[in-house]
mmCIF file of C-alpha atoms in Angstrom:
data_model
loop_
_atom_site.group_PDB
_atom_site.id
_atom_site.type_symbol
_atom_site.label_atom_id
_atom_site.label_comp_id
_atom_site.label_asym_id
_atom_site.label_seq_id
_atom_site.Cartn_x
_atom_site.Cartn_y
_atom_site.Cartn_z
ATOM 1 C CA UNK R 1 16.159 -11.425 -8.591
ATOM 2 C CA UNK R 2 19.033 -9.202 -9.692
ATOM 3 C CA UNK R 3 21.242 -11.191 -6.665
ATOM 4 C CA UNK R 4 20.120 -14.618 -8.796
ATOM 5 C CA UNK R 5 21.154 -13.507 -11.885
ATOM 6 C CA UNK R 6 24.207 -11.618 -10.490
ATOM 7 C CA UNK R 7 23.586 -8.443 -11.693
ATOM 8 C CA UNK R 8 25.578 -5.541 -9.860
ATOM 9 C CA UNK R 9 23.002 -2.537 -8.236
ATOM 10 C CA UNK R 10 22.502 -0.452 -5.456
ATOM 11 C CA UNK R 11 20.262 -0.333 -2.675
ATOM 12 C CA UNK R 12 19.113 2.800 -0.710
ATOM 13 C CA UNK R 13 16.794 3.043 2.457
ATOM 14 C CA UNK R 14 15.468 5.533 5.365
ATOM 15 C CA UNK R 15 14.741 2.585 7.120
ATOM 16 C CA UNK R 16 17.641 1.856 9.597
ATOM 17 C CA UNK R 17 16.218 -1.818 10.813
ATOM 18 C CA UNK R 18 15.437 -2.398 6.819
ATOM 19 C CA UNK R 19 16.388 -5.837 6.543
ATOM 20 C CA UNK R 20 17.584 -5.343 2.884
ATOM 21 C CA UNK R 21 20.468 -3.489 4.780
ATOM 22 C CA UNK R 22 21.741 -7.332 5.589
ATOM 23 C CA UNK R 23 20.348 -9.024 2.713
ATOM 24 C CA UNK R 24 23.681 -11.474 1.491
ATOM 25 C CA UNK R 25 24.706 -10.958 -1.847
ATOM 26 C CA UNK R 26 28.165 -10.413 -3.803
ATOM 27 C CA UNK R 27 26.538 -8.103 -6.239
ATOM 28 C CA UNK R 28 24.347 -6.064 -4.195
ATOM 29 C CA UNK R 29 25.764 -3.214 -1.897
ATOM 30 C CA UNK R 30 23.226 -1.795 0.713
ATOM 31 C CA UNK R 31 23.212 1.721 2.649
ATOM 32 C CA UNK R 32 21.627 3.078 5.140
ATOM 33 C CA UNK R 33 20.927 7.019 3.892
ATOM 34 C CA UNK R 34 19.151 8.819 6.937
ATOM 35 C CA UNK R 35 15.822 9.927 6.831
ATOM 36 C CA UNK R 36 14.169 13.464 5.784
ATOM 37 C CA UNK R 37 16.846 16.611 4.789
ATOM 38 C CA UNK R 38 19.440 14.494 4.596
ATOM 39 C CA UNK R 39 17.894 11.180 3.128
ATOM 40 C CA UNK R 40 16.917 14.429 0.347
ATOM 41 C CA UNK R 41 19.798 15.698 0.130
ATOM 42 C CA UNK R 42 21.559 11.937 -0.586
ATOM 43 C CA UNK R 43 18.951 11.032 -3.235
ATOM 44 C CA UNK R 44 18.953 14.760 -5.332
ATOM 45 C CA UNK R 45 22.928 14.338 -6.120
ATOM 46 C CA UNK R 46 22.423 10.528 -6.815
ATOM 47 C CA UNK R 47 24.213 9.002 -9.811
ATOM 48 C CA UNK R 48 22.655 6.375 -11.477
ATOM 49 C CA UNK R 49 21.625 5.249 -14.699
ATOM 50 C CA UNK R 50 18.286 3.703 -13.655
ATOM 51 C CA UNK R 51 16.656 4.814 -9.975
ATOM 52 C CA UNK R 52 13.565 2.223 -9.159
ATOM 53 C CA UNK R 53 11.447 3.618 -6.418
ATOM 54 C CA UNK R 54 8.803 2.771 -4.056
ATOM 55 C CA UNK R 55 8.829 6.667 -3.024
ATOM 56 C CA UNK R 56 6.074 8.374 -4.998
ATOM 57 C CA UNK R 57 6.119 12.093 -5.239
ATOM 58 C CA UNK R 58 9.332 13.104 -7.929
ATOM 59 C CA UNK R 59 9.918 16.784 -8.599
ATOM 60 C CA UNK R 60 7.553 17.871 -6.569
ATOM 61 C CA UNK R 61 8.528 19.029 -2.974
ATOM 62 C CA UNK R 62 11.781 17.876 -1.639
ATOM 63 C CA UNK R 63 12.832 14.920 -3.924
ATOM 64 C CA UNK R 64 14.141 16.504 -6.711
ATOM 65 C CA UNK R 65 15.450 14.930 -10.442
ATOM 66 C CA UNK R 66 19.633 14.265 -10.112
ATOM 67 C CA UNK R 67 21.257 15.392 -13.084
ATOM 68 C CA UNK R 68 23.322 12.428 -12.228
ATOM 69 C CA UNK R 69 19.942 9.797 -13.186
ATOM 70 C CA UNK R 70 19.361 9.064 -16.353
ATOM 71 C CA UNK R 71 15.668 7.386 -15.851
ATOM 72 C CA UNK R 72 13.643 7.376 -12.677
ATOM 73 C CA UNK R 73 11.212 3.934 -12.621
ATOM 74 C CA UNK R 74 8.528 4.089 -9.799
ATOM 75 C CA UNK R 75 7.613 0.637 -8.449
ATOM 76 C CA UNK R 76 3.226 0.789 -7.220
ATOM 77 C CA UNK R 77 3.293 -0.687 -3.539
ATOM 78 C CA UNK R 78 0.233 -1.346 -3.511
ATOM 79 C CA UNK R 79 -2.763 -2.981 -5.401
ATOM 80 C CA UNK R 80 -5.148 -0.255 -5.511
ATOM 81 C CA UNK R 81 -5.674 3.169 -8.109
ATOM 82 C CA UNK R 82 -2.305 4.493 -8.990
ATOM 83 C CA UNK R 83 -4.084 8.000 -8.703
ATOM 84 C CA UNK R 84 -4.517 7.730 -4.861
ATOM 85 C CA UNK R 85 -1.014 9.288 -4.486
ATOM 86 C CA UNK R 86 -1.311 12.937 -3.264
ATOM 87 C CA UNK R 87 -1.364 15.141 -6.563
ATOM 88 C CA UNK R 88 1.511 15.026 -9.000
ATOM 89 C CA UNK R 89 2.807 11.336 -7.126
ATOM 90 C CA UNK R 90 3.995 9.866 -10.314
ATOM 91 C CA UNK R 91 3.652 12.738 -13.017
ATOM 92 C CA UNK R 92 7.417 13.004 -13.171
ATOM 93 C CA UNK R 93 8.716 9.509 -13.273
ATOM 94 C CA UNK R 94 10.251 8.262 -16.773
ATOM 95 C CA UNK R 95 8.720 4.458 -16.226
ATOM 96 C CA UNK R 96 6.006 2.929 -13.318
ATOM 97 C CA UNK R 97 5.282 -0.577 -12.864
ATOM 98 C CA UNK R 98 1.765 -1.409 -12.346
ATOM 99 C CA UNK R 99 0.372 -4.112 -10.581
ATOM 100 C CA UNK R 100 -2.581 -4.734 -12.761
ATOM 101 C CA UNK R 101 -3.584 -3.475 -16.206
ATOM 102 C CA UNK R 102 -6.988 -1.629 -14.563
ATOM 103 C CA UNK R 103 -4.396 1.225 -13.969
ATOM 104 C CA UNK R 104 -2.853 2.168 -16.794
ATOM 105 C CA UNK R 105 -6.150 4.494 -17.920
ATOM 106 C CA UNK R 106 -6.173 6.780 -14.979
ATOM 107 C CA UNK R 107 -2.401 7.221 -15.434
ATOM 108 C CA UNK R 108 -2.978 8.050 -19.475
ATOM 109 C CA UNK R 109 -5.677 10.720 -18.549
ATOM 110 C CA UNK R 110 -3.466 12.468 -16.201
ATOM 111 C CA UNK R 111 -0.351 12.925 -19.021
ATOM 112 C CA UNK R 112 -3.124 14.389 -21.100
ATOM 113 C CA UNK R 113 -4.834 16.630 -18.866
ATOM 114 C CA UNK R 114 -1.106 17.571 -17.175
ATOM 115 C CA UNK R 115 0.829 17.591 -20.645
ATOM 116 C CA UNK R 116 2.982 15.870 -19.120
ATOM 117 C CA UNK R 117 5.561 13.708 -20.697
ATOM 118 C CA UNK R 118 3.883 10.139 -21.828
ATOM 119 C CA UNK R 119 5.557 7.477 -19.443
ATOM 120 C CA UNK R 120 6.249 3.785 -19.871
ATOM 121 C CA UNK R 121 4.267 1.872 -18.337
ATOM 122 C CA UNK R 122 4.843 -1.334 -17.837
ATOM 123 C CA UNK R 123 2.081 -4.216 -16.289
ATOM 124 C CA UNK R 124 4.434 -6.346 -13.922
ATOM 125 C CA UNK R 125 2.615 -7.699 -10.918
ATOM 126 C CA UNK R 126 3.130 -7.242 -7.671
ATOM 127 C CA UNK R 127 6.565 -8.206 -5.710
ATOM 128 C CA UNK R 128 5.302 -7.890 -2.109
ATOM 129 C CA UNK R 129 2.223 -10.441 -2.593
ATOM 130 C CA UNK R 130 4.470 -12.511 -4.238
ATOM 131 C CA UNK R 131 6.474 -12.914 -1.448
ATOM 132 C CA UNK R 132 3.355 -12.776 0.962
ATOM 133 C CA UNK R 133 1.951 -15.529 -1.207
ATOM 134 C CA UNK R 134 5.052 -18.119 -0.476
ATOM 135 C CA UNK R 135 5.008 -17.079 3.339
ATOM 136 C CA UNK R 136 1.597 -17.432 3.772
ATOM 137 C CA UNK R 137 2.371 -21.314 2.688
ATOM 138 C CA UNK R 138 4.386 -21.957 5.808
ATOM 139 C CA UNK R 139 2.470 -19.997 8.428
ATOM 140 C CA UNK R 140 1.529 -22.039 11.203
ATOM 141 C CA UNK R 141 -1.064 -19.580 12.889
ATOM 142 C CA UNK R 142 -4.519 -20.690 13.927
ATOM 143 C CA UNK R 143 -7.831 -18.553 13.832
ATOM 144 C CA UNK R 144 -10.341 -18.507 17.524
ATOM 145 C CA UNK R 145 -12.749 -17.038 15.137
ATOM 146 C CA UNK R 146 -13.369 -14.212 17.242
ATOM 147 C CA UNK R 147 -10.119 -11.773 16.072
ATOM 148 C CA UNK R 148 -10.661 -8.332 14.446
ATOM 149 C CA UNK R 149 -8.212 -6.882 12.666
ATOM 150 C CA UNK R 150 -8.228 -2.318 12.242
ATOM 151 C CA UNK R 151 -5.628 -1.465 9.921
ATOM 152 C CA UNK R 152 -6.783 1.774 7.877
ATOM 153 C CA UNK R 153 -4.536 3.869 5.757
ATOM 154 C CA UNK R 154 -3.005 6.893 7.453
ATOM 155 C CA UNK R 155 -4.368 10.795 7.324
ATOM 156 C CA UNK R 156 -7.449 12.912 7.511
ATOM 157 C CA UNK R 157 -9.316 10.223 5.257
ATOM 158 C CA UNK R 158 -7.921 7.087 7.628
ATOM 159 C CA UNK R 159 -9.771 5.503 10.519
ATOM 160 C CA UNK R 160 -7.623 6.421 13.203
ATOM 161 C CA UNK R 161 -8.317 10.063 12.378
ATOM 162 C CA UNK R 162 -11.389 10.540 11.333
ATOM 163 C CA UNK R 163 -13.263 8.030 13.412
ATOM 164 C CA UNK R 164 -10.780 7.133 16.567
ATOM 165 C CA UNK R 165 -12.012 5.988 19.424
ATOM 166 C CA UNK R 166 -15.827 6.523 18.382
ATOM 167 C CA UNK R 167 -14.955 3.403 16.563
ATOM 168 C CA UNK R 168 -12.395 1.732 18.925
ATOM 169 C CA UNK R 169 -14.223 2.066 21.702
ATOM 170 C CA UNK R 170 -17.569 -0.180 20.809
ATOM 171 C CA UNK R 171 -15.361 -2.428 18.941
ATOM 172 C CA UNK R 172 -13.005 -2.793 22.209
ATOM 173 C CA UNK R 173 -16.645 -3.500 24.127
ATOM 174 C CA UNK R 174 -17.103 -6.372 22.574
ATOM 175 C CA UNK R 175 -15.969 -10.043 23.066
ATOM 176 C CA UNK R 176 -13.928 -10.228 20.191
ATOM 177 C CA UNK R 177 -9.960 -10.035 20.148
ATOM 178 C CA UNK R 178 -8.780 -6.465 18.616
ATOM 179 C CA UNK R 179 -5.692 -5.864 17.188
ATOM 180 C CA UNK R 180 -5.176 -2.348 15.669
ATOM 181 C CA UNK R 181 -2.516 -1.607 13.194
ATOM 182 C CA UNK R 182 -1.766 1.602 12.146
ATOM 183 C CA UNK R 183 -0.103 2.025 9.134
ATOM 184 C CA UNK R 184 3.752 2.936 9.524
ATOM 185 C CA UNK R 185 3.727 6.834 8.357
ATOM 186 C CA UNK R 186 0.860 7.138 11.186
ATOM 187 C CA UNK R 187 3.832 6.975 13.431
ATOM 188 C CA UNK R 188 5.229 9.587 11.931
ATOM 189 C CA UNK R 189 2.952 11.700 10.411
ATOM 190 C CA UNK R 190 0.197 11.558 13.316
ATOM 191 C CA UNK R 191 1.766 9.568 15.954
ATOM 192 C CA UNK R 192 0.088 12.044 18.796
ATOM 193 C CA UNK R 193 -3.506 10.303 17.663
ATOM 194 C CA UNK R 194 -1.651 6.942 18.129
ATOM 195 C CA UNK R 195 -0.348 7.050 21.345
ATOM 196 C CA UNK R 196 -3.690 8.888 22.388
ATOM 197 C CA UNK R 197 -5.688 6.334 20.867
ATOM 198 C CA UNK R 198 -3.091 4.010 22.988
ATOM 199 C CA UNK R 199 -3.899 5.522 26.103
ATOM 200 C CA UNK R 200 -7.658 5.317 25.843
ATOM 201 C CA UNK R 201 -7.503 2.078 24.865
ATOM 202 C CA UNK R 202 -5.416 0.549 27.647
ATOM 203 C CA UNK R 203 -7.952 -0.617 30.126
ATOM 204 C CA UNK R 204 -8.830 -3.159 27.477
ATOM 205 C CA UNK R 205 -6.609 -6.392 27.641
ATOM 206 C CA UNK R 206 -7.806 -8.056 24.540
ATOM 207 C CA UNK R 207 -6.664 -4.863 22.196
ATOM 208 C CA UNK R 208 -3.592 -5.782 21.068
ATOM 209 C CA UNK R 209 -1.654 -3.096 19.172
ATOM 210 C CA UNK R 210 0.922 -4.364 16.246
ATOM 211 C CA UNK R 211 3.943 -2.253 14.570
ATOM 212 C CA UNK R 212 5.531 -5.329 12.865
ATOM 213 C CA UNK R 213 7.296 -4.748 9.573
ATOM 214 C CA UNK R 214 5.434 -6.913 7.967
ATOM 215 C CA UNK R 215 1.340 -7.458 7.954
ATOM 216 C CA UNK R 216 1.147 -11.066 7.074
ATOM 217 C CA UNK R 217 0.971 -12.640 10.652
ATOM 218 C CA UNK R 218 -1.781 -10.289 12.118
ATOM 219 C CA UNK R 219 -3.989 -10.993 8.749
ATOM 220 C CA UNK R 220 -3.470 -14.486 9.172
ATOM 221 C CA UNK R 221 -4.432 -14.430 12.602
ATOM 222 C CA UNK R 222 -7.823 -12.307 11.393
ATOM 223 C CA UNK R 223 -11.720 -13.452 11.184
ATOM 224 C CA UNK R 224 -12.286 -10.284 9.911
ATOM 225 C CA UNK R 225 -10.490 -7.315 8.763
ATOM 226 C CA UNK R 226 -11.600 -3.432 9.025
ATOM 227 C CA UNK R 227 -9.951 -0.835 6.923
ATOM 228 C CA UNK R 228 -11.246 2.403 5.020
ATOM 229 C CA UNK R 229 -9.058 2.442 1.487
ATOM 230 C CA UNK R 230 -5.862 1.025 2.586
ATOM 231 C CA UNK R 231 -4.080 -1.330 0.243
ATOM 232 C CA UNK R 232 -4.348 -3.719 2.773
ATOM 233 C CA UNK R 233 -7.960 -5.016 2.161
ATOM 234 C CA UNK R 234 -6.529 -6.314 -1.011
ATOM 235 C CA UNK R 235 -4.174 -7.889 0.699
ATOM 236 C CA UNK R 236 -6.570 -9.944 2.978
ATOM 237 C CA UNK R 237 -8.871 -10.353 0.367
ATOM 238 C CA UNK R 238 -6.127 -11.903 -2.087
ATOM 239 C CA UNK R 239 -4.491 -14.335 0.626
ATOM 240 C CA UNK R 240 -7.233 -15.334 2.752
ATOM 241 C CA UNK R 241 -10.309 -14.454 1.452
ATOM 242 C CA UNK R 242 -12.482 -12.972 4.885
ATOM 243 C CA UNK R 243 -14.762 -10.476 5.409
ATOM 244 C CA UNK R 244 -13.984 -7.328 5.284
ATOM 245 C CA UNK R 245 -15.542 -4.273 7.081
ATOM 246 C CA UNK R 246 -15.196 -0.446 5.833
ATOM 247 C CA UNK R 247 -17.175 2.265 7.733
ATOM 248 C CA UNK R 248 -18.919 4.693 5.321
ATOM 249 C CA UNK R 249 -17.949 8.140 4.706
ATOM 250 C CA UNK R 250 -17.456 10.809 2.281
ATOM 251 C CA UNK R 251 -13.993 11.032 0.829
ATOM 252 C CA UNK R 252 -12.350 14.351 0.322
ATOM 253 C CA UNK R 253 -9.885 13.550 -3.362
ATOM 254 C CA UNK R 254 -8.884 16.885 -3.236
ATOM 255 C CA UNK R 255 -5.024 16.376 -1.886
ATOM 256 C CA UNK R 256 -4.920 13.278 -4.439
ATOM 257 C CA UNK R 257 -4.517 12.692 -8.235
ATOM 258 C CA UNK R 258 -8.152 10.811 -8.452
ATOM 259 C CA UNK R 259 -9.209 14.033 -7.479
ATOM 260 C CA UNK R 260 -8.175 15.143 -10.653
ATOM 261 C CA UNK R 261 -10.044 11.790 -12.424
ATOM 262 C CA UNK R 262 -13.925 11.651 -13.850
ATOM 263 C CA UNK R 263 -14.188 8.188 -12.758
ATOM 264 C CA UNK R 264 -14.461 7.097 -9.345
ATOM 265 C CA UNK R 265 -11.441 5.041 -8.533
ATOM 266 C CA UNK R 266 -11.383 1.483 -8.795
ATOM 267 C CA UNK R 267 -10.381 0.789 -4.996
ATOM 268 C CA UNK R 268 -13.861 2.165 -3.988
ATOM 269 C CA UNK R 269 -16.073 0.656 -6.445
ATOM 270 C CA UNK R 270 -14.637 -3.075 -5.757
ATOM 271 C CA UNK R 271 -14.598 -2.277 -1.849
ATOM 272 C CA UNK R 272 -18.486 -1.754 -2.214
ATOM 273 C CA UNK R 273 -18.456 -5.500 -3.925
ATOM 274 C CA UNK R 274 -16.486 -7.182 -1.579
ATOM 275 C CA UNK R 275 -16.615 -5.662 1.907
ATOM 276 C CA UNK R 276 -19.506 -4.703 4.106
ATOM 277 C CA UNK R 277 -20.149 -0.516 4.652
ATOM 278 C CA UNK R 278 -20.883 0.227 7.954
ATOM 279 C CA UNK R 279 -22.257 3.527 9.213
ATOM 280 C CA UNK R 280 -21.146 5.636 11.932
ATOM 281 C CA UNK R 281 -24.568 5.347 13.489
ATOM 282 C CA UNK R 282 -24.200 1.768 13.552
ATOM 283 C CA UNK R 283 -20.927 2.027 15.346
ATOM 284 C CA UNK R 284 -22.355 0.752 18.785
ATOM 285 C CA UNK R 285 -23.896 -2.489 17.512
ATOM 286 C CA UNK R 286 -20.548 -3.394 15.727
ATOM 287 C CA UNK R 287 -20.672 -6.805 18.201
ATOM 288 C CA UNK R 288 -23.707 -7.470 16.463
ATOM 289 C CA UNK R 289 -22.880 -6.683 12.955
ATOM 290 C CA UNK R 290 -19.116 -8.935 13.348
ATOM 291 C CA UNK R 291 -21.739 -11.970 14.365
ATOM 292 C CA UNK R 292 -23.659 -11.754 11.639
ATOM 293 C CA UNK R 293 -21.346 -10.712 8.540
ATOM 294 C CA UNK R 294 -20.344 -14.143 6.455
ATOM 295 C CA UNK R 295 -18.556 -13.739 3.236
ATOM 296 C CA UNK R 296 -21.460 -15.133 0.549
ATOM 297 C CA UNK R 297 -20.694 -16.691 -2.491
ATOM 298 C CA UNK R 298 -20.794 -12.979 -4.353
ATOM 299 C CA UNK R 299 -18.579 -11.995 -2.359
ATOM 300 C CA UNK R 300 -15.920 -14.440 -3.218
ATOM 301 C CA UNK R 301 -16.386 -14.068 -7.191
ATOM 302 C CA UNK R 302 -16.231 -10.318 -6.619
ATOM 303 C CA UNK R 303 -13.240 -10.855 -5.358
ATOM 304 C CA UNK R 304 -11.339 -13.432 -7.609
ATOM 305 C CA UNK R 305 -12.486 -10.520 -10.317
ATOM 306 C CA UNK R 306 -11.115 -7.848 -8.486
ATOM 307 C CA UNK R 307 -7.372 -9.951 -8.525
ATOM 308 C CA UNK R 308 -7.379 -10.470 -12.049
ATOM 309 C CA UNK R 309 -7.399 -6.706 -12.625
ATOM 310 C CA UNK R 310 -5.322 -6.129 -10.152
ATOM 311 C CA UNK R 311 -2.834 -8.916 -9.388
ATOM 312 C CA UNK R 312 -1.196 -9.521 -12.811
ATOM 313 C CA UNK R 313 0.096 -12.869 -13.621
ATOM 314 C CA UNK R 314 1.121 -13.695 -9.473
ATOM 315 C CA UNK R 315 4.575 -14.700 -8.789
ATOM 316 C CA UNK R 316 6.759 -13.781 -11.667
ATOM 317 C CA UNK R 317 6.728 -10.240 -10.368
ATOM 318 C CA UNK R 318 10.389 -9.607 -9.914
ATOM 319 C CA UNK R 319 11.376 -11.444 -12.942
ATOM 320 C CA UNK R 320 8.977 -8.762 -15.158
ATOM 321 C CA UNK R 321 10.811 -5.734 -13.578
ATOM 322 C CA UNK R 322 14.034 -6.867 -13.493
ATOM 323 C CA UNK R 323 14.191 -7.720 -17.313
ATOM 324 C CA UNK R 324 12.478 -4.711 -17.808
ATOM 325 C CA UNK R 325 15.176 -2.428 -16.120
ATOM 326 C CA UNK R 326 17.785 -4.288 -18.044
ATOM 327 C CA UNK R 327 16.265 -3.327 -21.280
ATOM 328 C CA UNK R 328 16.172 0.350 -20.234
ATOM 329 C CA UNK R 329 19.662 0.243 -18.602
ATOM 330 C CA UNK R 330 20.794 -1.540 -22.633
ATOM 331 C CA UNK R 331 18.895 1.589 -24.385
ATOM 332 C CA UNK R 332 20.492 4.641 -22.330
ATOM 333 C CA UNK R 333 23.678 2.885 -23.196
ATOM 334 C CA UNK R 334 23.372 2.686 -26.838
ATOM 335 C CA UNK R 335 21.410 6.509 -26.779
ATOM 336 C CA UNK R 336 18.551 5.053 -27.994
ATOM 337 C CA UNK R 337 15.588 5.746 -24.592
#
């Protein structure tokens, strides 16, 4: 969006194969910034007069405020509670664009129980199912009706960890196609429970593992998707509309901001509407349960609720935040933010 209107900026990323690195534009100059100390060190001297990130977490361990910015915007990458950050994820930004308007309350409790500055917040939609949406239109993938798709969030509340091959196993028993994919900071945060879940898993030639940037052909490939609280049940549920399958557990808020909430976060309360729990003791008839799990007509108006409080106004995404960071960039420069 700011390449179509020709609007000069800068773009940063710790991803070395990031394809934004080759994205074409006169206006746009991309750099590749390292990753951990140094990416740090890079981004607390930056000079800027607006920063947009997707990196939650300001002021809080390494990634400190620049003198050198005069207003940090945060960018949600993901549909679900804003407050599922680890603690303090967005107290420090100036300005965070929310995906739906659900979030906004959560956000407002926090500044007051924090005293913490009040932010902007600003309802714009969501940039990556945008984009999903139009790709989605041109995907040419077809469905055997037997794939299952694992793709949990990462840590000691994810799948992967908590569950592992208890739950891989049984679902690798069965005669449905498995692909697993973990989410990307599993490779870097717990990538020993990866490769051993790898290793344990290799006997089995219809568990397919995927690492691919992007999620959108292993969801379209997917009968049905299972996931714990990962943004990525949104995602299936937005473009494609399956069933989706969460295993049952008690989860520990303590390490995140809805920890920190009275109300139970939105993420769980819709899952419970639109996916199917399934309990650990059930684990070993999961062949059974896949077979007989059909999304119901519930299901499906569940779910076109849950993306109108969380999918604001789809498709005009980048348009809202780009106009929006012009108008801040116009008020530092006439004093008046």
């Amino acid at each position: 969006e700011f390449d179509r209107r020709g609007i000069p900026c800068t773009y940063y990323t710790s991803g070395e194969d990031d394809p934004g690195l080759y994205f074409p534009s006169p206006s746009i100059t991309a750099r590749y910034i390292g990753r951990g100390k140094r990416a740090y060190r890079f981004l607390n001297f930056l000079e800027a007069d607006v920063c947009l990130m997707t990196t939650p977490g300001l002021d809080v361990f390494q990634l400190k405020r620049s003198p050198g910015v005069a207003h940090y915007a945060h960018i949600l990458h993901a549909v679900t509670d804003a407050t599922l950050y680890r603690l303090f994820g967005l107290d420090y930004f100036d300005t965070v664009f929310l995906t739906g308007p659900y979030q906004e309350a959560d956000i407002r409790y926090l500044e007051e129980l924090r005293n913490t500055p009040r932010k902007r917040l600003v309802v714009a939609g969501c940039t990556y199912l945008d984009v999903l949406s139009e790709k989605v239109k041109h995907l040419q993938v077809e469905r055997n009706g037997k794939t299952v798709l694992v793709a949990p969030s990462w840590g000691e509340n994810g799948i992967l960890r908590r569950f592992g091959i208890k739950l891989l196993r049984p679902l690798a028993e069965t005669s449905h196609h498995v692909i697993i994919r973990p989410h990307p900071q599993s490779l870097v945060a717990e990538r020993e429970v990866v490769e051993r879940l790898q290793k344990e898993l290799s006997a089995f030639h219809h568990v397919e593992w995927d690492f691919e940037r992007e999620n959108v052909r292993a969801l379209a490939k997917s009968d049905v998707l299972i996931s714990d609280f990962s943004g990525i049940i949104f995602d299936f549920a937005f473009l494609f509309g399956g069933p989706i399958l969460y295993p049952k557990f008690e989860f520990d808020f303590r390490i995140y901001d809805a920890g920190d909430v009275p109300t139970e976060p939105w993420t769980f309360r819709t899952l419970r509407n639109i996916g199917y729990a399934l309990e650990e003791k059930d684990f070993e008839k999961i062949g059974e349960i896949l077979e007989s799990i059909r999304m119901d007509s519930n299901r499906r108006e569940y779910i076109e609720q849950a993306k109108k409080e969380a999918y604001d106004q789809p498709g005009s995404a980048a348009e809202r935040v780009v106009e929006e960071l012009i108008k801040i960039r116009e008020e530092i420069s006439y004093g008046v933010e």
